[in-house]
Short mmCIF file of C-alpha atoms and ligand atoms in Angstrom, two decimals:
data_model
loop_
_atom_site.label_atom_id
_atom_site.label_comp_id
_atom_site.label_asym_id
_atom_site.label_seq_id
_atom_site.Cartn_x
_atom_site.Cartn_y
_atom_site.Cartn_z
CA MET A 1328 -29.39 0.05 38.59
CA SER A 1329 -28.24 -1.61 35.47
CA HIS A 1330 -27.34 -5.26 35.77
CA LYS A 1331 -24.76 -6.86 33.58
CA HIS A 1332 -26.24 -9.97 32.07
CA ARG A 1333 -24.20 -12.48 30.14
CA ASP A 1334 -25.43 -15.51 28.26
CA PRO A 1335 -23.19 -18.57 28.34
CA VAL A 1336 -21.23 -19.42 25.21
CA TYR A 1337 -21.96 -22.87 23.79
CA PRO A 1338 -19.33 -23.53 21.13
CA GLU A 1339 -20.52 -25.89 18.42
CA GLY A 1340 -18.63 -27.57 15.61
CA LEU A 1341 -16.59 -30.25 17.38
CA THR A 1342 -17.46 -33.96 17.47
CA GLY A 1343 -16.49 -36.90 19.66
CA VAL A 1344 -15.43 -34.91 22.75
CA PHE A 1345 -14.91 -36.80 26.03
CA ASP A 1346 -15.43 -34.87 29.29
CA THR A 1347 -13.56 -37.15 31.69
CA HIS A 1348 -14.72 -35.45 34.88
CA ALA A 1349 -18.22 -34.05 35.57
CA HIS A 1350 -20.16 -34.37 38.84
CA LEU A 1351 -23.53 -34.66 37.12
CA TYR A 1352 -25.38 -35.76 40.28
CA ASP A 1353 -24.70 -32.32 41.82
CA GLU A 1354 -27.95 -30.57 42.72
CA ARG A 1355 -27.16 -27.64 40.41
CA ILE A 1356 -27.13 -30.01 37.43
CA LEU A 1357 -29.39 -32.85 38.46
CA ALA A 1358 -32.65 -30.93 38.20
CA ASP A 1359 -31.79 -30.01 34.60
CA SER A 1360 -30.09 -33.28 33.56
CA GLY A 1361 -31.89 -33.76 30.25
CA ASN A 1362 -31.11 -30.23 29.04
CA VAL A 1363 -27.51 -30.42 30.25
CA LEU A 1364 -26.95 -33.65 28.31
CA GLU A 1365 -28.68 -32.28 25.21
CA ARG A 1366 -26.49 -29.16 25.25
CA ALA A 1367 -23.41 -31.39 25.65
CA LEU A 1368 -24.42 -33.43 22.60
CA LYS A 1369 -25.13 -30.27 20.61
CA CYS A 1370 -21.56 -29.12 21.33
CA GLY A 1371 -20.15 -32.52 20.32
CA VAL A 1372 -19.57 -33.90 23.82
CA ASP A 1373 -20.88 -37.44 23.55
CA THR A 1374 -18.95 -39.18 26.34
CA VAL A 1375 -18.79 -38.18 30.02
CA LEU A 1376 -17.28 -39.79 33.11
CA VAL A 1377 -19.05 -38.98 36.39
CA PRO A 1378 -16.62 -39.10 39.36
CA ALA A 1379 -17.58 -39.54 43.02
CA ASP A 1380 -16.22 -38.07 46.24
CA ASN A 1381 -17.70 -40.22 49.04
CA GLU A 1382 -19.81 -43.33 49.56
CA GLU A 1383 -23.07 -41.47 48.99
CA THR A 1384 -21.95 -39.80 45.75
CA SER A 1385 -20.45 -43.09 44.57
CA LYS A 1386 -23.98 -44.48 44.65
CA LYS A 1387 -25.31 -41.26 43.10
CA ALA A 1388 -22.79 -41.52 40.25
CA VAL A 1389 -23.83 -45.12 39.60
CA ASP A 1390 -27.51 -44.14 39.76
CA PHE A 1391 -27.00 -41.21 37.40
CA VAL A 1392 -25.34 -43.45 34.83
CA ARG A 1393 -28.05 -46.08 35.20
CA GLU A 1394 -30.76 -43.46 34.65
CA TRP A 1395 -29.22 -41.38 31.86
CA ASP A 1396 -26.76 -43.56 29.95
CA GLY A 1397 -27.76 -43.73 26.28
CA TYR A 1398 -30.04 -40.67 26.51
CA LYS A 1399 -30.13 -39.33 22.93
CA GLY A 1400 -27.02 -41.42 22.35
CA ILE A 1401 -24.77 -40.10 25.14
CA ASP A 1402 -22.21 -42.53 26.56
CA LEU A 1403 -21.80 -42.26 30.34
CA TYR A 1404 -19.31 -43.84 32.76
CA CYS A 1405 -18.55 -43.29 36.43
CA SER A 1406 -16.03 -43.75 39.21
CA VAL A 1407 -16.45 -44.58 42.90
CA GLY A 1408 -14.23 -43.48 45.75
CA VAL A 1409 -13.63 -41.19 48.73
CA HIS A 1410 -12.13 -37.70 48.26
CA PRO A 1411 -9.56 -36.42 50.79
CA HIS A 1412 -12.15 -33.89 52.06
CA GLU A 1413 -14.31 -36.85 53.07
CA ALA A 1414 -11.52 -39.08 54.39
CA SER A 1415 -12.94 -38.93 57.95
CA SER A 1416 -16.05 -40.72 56.70
CA TYR A 1417 -14.02 -43.71 55.46
CA ASP A 1418 -14.18 -46.92 57.46
CA ASP A 1419 -14.14 -50.67 56.82
CA ARG A 1420 -17.79 -50.61 55.89
CA THR A 1421 -17.21 -47.83 53.33
CA GLU A 1422 -14.35 -49.82 51.89
CA GLN A 1423 -16.51 -52.92 51.52
CA ALA A 1424 -19.24 -50.87 49.85
CA LEU A 1425 -16.71 -49.52 47.30
CA ILE A 1426 -15.27 -52.98 46.67
CA GLY A 1427 -18.80 -54.33 46.25
CA LEU A 1428 -19.60 -51.70 43.60
CA ILE A 1429 -16.32 -52.30 41.75
CA ALA A 1430 -17.01 -56.05 41.74
CA GLU A 1431 -19.94 -55.18 39.48
CA ARG A 1432 -17.99 -52.65 37.42
CA GLU A 1433 -19.22 -53.92 34.05
CA LYS A 1434 -22.85 -53.57 35.02
CA HIS A 1435 -22.38 -50.11 36.57
CA LYS A 1436 -19.91 -48.81 33.94
CA ILE A 1437 -17.40 -47.99 36.72
CA LYS A 1438 -14.06 -47.16 35.11
CA ALA A 1439 -11.99 -45.77 37.99
CA ILE A 1440 -11.58 -45.21 41.72
CA GLY A 1441 -11.83 -41.57 42.63
CA GLU A 1442 -11.46 -38.92 43.46
CA ILE A 1443 -8.74 -39.99 45.89
CA GLY A 1444 -5.66 -38.19 47.16
CA LEU A 1445 -4.62 -35.44 49.56
CA ASP A 1446 -5.88 -31.89 50.02
CA TYR A 1447 -3.94 -29.77 52.52
CA TYR A 1448 -5.45 -26.55 51.18
CA TYR A 1449 -8.86 -27.08 52.77
CA ASP A 1450 -7.71 -29.68 55.35
CA LEU A 1451 -11.30 -30.87 55.77
CA SER A 1452 -10.08 -34.18 57.20
CA PRO A 1453 -7.00 -34.64 59.43
CA ARG A 1454 -3.88 -35.13 57.31
CA ASP A 1455 -2.91 -38.49 58.81
CA VAL A 1456 -6.42 -39.77 58.07
CA GLN A 1457 -6.17 -38.44 54.49
CA ARG A 1458 -2.89 -40.28 53.98
CA ASP A 1459 -4.25 -43.52 55.39
CA VAL A 1460 -7.42 -43.39 53.27
CA PHE A 1461 -5.40 -42.50 50.17
CA ARG A 1462 -3.10 -45.50 50.74
CA ARG A 1463 -6.02 -47.86 51.29
CA GLN A 1464 -7.74 -46.82 48.07
CA LEU A 1465 -4.47 -46.98 46.12
CA GLN A 1466 -4.16 -50.56 47.27
CA ILE A 1467 -7.70 -51.33 46.10
CA ALA A 1468 -6.94 -49.75 42.72
CA TYR A 1469 -3.90 -51.96 42.33
CA GLU A 1470 -5.50 -55.16 43.61
CA LEU A 1471 -8.69 -54.75 41.59
CA ASP A 1472 -6.74 -53.55 38.53
CA ILE A 1473 -8.60 -50.27 38.01
CA PRO A 1474 -7.12 -46.79 37.38
CA PHE A 1475 -7.68 -43.93 39.83
CA ILE A 1476 -8.49 -40.22 39.67
CA LEU A 1477 -5.98 -38.28 41.75
CA HIS A 1478 -7.01 -35.11 43.58
CA GLU A 1479 -3.97 -33.30 44.96
CA ARG A 1480 -3.89 -29.80 46.32
CA GLU A 1481 -1.05 -28.21 48.32
CA ALA A 1482 0.06 -31.72 49.30
CA THR A 1483 2.48 -32.45 46.52
CA GLN A 1484 5.38 -33.86 48.52
CA ASP A 1485 3.27 -36.23 50.60
CA SER A 1486 1.30 -37.32 47.53
CA LEU A 1487 4.49 -38.07 45.64
CA ASN A 1488 5.92 -39.96 48.60
CA ILE A 1489 2.85 -42.16 48.87
CA LEU A 1490 2.78 -42.80 45.11
CA LYS A 1491 6.51 -43.60 45.02
CA GLU A 1492 6.11 -45.92 48.00
CA ALA A 1493 3.33 -47.81 46.16
CA LYS A 1494 5.45 -47.99 43.03
CA GLN A 1495 8.51 -49.25 44.90
CA LYS A 1496 6.42 -52.02 46.42
CA GLY A 1497 5.38 -52.99 42.88
CA MET A 1498 1.82 -52.00 43.74
CA MET A 1499 1.07 -49.53 40.99
CA LEU A 1500 -0.37 -50.17 37.56
CA ALA A 1501 1.68 -49.17 34.50
CA SER A 1502 -1.06 -46.71 33.65
CA PRO A 1503 -2.15 -45.76 37.18
CA GLY A 1504 -4.52 -42.86 36.59
CA VAL A 1505 -5.03 -39.17 35.98
CA CYS A 1506 -3.80 -36.14 37.90
CA HIS A 1507 -7.21 -34.45 37.92
CA CYS A 1508 -7.27 -30.66 37.56
CA CYS A 1509 -3.52 -30.58 37.71
CA THR A 1510 -2.40 -27.63 39.87
CA CYS A 1511 1.20 -28.71 40.35
CA SER A 1512 4.29 -27.31 38.65
CA ALA A 1513 5.56 -28.54 35.30
CA GLU A 1514 8.43 -30.16 37.17
CA ILE A 1515 6.11 -32.26 39.35
CA ALA A 1516 3.80 -33.00 36.41
CA LYS A 1517 6.82 -34.42 34.59
CA ILE A 1518 7.47 -36.81 37.49
CA LEU A 1519 3.82 -37.97 37.37
CA ILE A 1520 3.96 -38.40 33.59
CA ASP A 1521 7.09 -40.51 33.99
CA MET A 1522 5.15 -42.66 36.48
CA GLY A 1523 2.56 -43.29 33.78
CA PHE A 1524 -0.03 -40.68 34.74
CA TYR A 1525 -2.30 -38.71 32.46
CA ILE A 1526 -2.83 -35.01 33.16
CA GLY A 1527 -6.35 -33.54 33.40
CA PHE A 1528 -6.86 -30.02 32.07
CA ASP A 1529 -9.96 -27.97 32.80
CA GLY A 1530 -11.30 -24.44 33.29
CA PRO A 1531 -8.25 -22.98 35.08
CA LEU A 1532 -6.20 -23.44 31.89
CA THR A 1533 -8.39 -20.72 30.36
CA PHE A 1534 -8.06 -18.28 33.29
CA LYS A 1535 -6.15 -15.16 32.34
CA ASN A 1536 -4.13 -15.01 35.58
CA ASN A 1537 -3.02 -18.65 35.34
CA LYS A 1538 0.63 -18.81 34.34
CA LYS A 1539 1.31 -22.26 35.77
CA THR A 1540 -1.01 -24.63 33.89
CA PRO A 1541 0.07 -23.58 30.37
CA GLY A 1542 3.57 -24.59 31.47
CA VAL A 1543 2.28 -28.04 32.43
CA LEU A 1544 0.55 -28.35 29.05
CA GLU A 1545 3.78 -27.41 27.33
CA ILE A 1546 5.68 -30.37 28.77
CA CYS A 1547 2.76 -32.82 28.60
CA PRO A 1548 3.05 -35.34 25.73
CA TRP A 1549 0.03 -35.45 23.43
CA ASP A 1550 -0.84 -38.98 24.47
CA ARG A 1551 -1.26 -38.00 28.16
CA ILE A 1552 -3.63 -35.04 27.85
CA LEU A 1553 -7.20 -35.43 29.12
CA VAL A 1554 -9.90 -32.75 29.11
CA GLU A 1555 -12.39 -32.37 31.93
CA THR A 1556 -14.86 -29.84 33.31
CA ASP A 1557 -15.18 -30.77 37.01
CA SER A 1558 -18.78 -29.60 36.55
CA PRO A 1559 -20.40 -27.81 38.31
CA TYR A 1560 -17.10 -26.15 39.34
CA LEU A 1561 -14.19 -24.46 37.54
CA THR A 1562 -16.16 -23.01 34.62
CA PRO A 1563 -13.84 -21.99 31.75
CA GLU A 1564 -13.64 -18.52 30.23
CA PRO A 1565 -15.69 -16.84 28.87
CA ASN A 1566 -18.37 -18.54 31.00
CA ARG A 1567 -16.44 -18.21 34.26
CA GLY A 1568 -18.80 -17.49 37.17
CA MET A 1569 -21.63 -19.63 35.77
CA THR A 1570 -22.43 -23.25 36.64
CA ASN A 1571 -20.11 -25.51 34.70
CA GLU A 1572 -21.48 -28.32 32.50
CA PRO A 1573 -19.97 -30.85 30.07
CA ALA A 1574 -20.75 -28.71 26.97
CA PHE A 1575 -18.12 -26.24 28.21
CA VAL A 1576 -15.29 -28.79 27.97
CA THR A 1577 -15.09 -27.68 24.34
CA LEU A 1578 -13.72 -24.35 25.63
CA VAL A 1579 -10.84 -26.28 27.21
CA VAL A 1580 -10.29 -28.19 23.95
CA GLU A 1581 -10.13 -24.88 22.08
CA LYS A 1582 -7.71 -23.39 24.60
CA ILE A 1583 -5.37 -26.39 24.27
CA ALA A 1584 -5.57 -26.08 20.48
CA GLN A 1585 -4.73 -22.38 20.72
CA LEU A 1586 -1.78 -22.87 23.10
CA LYS A 1587 -0.39 -25.80 21.14
CA GLY A 1588 -1.09 -24.32 17.72
CA ALA A 1589 -3.19 -27.36 16.81
CA ASP A 1590 -6.55 -28.03 15.18
CA PRO A 1591 -9.36 -28.18 17.82
CA GLN A 1592 -10.97 -31.25 16.25
CA GLU A 1593 -7.61 -33.02 16.36
CA VAL A 1594 -7.32 -32.10 20.07
CA ALA A 1595 -10.83 -33.50 20.60
CA ARG A 1596 -9.90 -36.73 18.80
CA ILE A 1597 -6.62 -37.24 20.67
CA THR A 1598 -7.99 -36.43 24.14
CA ARG A 1599 -10.90 -38.79 23.53
CA GLU A 1600 -8.52 -41.57 22.52
CA ASN A 1601 -6.44 -40.89 25.64
CA GLY A 1602 -9.52 -41.13 27.86
CA MET A 1603 -10.52 -44.38 26.18
CA ASN A 1604 -7.02 -45.78 26.76
CA LEU A 1605 -6.74 -44.78 30.41
CA PHE A 1606 -10.25 -45.86 31.40
CA ARG A 1607 -10.10 -48.94 29.16
CA ILE A 1608 -13.21 -48.14 27.19
CA LYS A 1609 -13.58 -50.11 23.98
NI1 LIG B 606 -14.03 -33.21 40.85
#
């Protein structure tokens, strides 16, 4: 039987690309960390933010940054927080652990809380628990003056309600965070942008059957666009089906350039600047 073999495409030629979302502590990447980071650098990706999804991966994200930051010149940052899938694991002790890490944010290069939010697609934690844990972490983000990474899937109305409630109480930063891997409609994205959010674009923007995300890109102002991989997931075309890694964020940059009729290096420059602004990196 013949077996169709494809080699991944590693586009080179860009510089100063910022992958704002890559789970580099994931087992599929961790064993090959040095090579993954070298391939990123070769493709011009020199800055990566490593997000967490529970207490354990918050520590793993911090550890990964401690171990690999500066490797061949790469600049690494991380976030800590509890994903809606993991909301059931959240208790007072978890909260204190997160607050303790954020208290040392300079040392650990922690730039955000996240991923936090609601996910009614998988419903891996009860919805009322998800909402409670989302609210608690939103409050921490506000009180500790740190942006957050929003994960929202099939829970748009409840997410908006909770965000609006925080805003009405005056408990939301002017630049609150990023709608990571935005799957909502252009109409909802517009509401988030008006609230000060950035919009994260990744692999799905490149998927041929995706009609929704290009519409979000169309209404998204240049100064709110972030690029991300969500490595090891959501691998962009033409590498779809393979393990995702930060080098492939350049495929998202190229897709944005193509859809917007812009120069890819200019897209790289702008999205980097946006990431620096949101995550307050000097
Ligand atoms: Ni993620």
